Coordinates of C-alpha atoms in Angstrom, one line a residue:
M123 CA -5.1 -2.3 4.9
K124 CA -7.3 0.7 4.5
I125 CA -8.4 -0.5 1.0
L126 CA -9.2 -3.9 2.4
G127 CA -11.2 -2.5 5.2
I128 CA -13.2 -0.2 2.9
A129 CA -13.8 -3.2 0.5
I130 CA -15.2 -5.3 3.4
L131 CA -17.5 -2.5 4.5
I132 CA -18.7 -2.1 0.9
A133 CA -19.3 -5.8 0.6
I134 CA -21.3 -5.8 3.8
G135 CA -23.4 -2.9 2.5
I136 CA -24.0 -4.6 -0.8
G137 CA -24.9 -7.8 1.0
F138 CA -27.5 -5.9 3.1
Y139 CA -28.8 -4.2 0.0
I140 CA -29.2 -7.5 -1.9
R141 CA -30.7 -9.1 1.1
T142 CA -33.3 -6.4 1.5
F143 CA -34.4 -5.9 -2.2
D144 CA -33.5 -9.1 -4.1
D145 CA -32.3 -12.5 -2.8
K146 CA -32.1 -13.1 0.9
A147 CA -29.8 -16.1 0.6
L148 CA -27.3 -14.4 -1.6
G149 CA -27.2 -11.4 0.6
D150 CA -26.5 -13.6 3.6
V151 CA -23.7 -15.3 1.8
I152 CA -22.0 -12.0 0.8
I153 CA -22.4 -10.7 4.4
G154 CA -20.9 -13.9 5.8
I155 CA -17.9 -13.9 3.4
A156 CA -17.2 -10.2 4.3
V157 CA -17.4 -11.0 8.0
L158 CA -15.1 -14.0 7.7
A159 CA -12.6 -11.9 5.6
S160 CA -12.6 -9.2 8.3
A161 CA -12.0 -11.8 11.0
F162 CA -9.4 -14.0 9.3
I163 CA -7.7 -11.6 6.9
L164 CA -8.1 -8.0 8.1
M165 CA -7.7 -8.5 11.8
P166 CA -4.4 -10.5 11.7
I167 CA -2.9 -7.9 9.3
F168 CA -4.1 -5.1 11.6
L169 CA -2.6 -6.8 14.7
Y170 CA 0.7 -7.5 12.9
V171 CA 1.0 -3.9 11.7
R172 CA 0.1 -2.4 15.1
W173 CA 2.4 -4.7 17.2
N174 CA 5.3 -4.8 14.8
G175 CA 8.5 -3.6 16.5
K176 CA 7.0 -3.2 20.0
K177 CA 8.3 -5.0 23.1
L178 CA 5.8 -7.2 24.8
K179 CA 7.8 -6.7 28.1
D180 CA 6.6 -3.1 28.2
Y181 CA 3.0 -4.2 28.3
T182 CA 3.1 -7.1 30.8
L183 CA 2.6 -6.8 34.5
T184 CA 6.0 -7.8 35.8
K185 CA 7.4 -6.9 39.2
E186 CA 9.6 -4.2 37.6
N187 CA 6.7 -2.6 35.8
L188 CA 4.5 -2.6 38.9
D189 CA 7.3 -1.0 40.9
R190 CA 7.8 1.6 38.2
M191 CA 4.0 2.4 38.2
R192 CA 4.1 2.7 42.0
D193 CA 7.0 5.1 41.8
K194 CA 5.1 7.3 39.4
G195 CA 1.9 7.1 41.5
L196 CA -0.1 5.2 38.9
D197 CA -1.3 2.4 41.1

């Protein structure tokens, strides 16, 4: 995941470099592909890795969780 993130950042940097000094259209294409890769490849992998094994019940506002927060004084 780190390697993919660094590769996307490098691709965006290369895209801006090419856009500035050489071909504007090619730079825009490279930047666009890198942004799409970050949105449709890197983000789902990141979300899966971060949420893997966690209980969604612990993060929802149910009556039990609200009562527990009130008991701890976190309301």
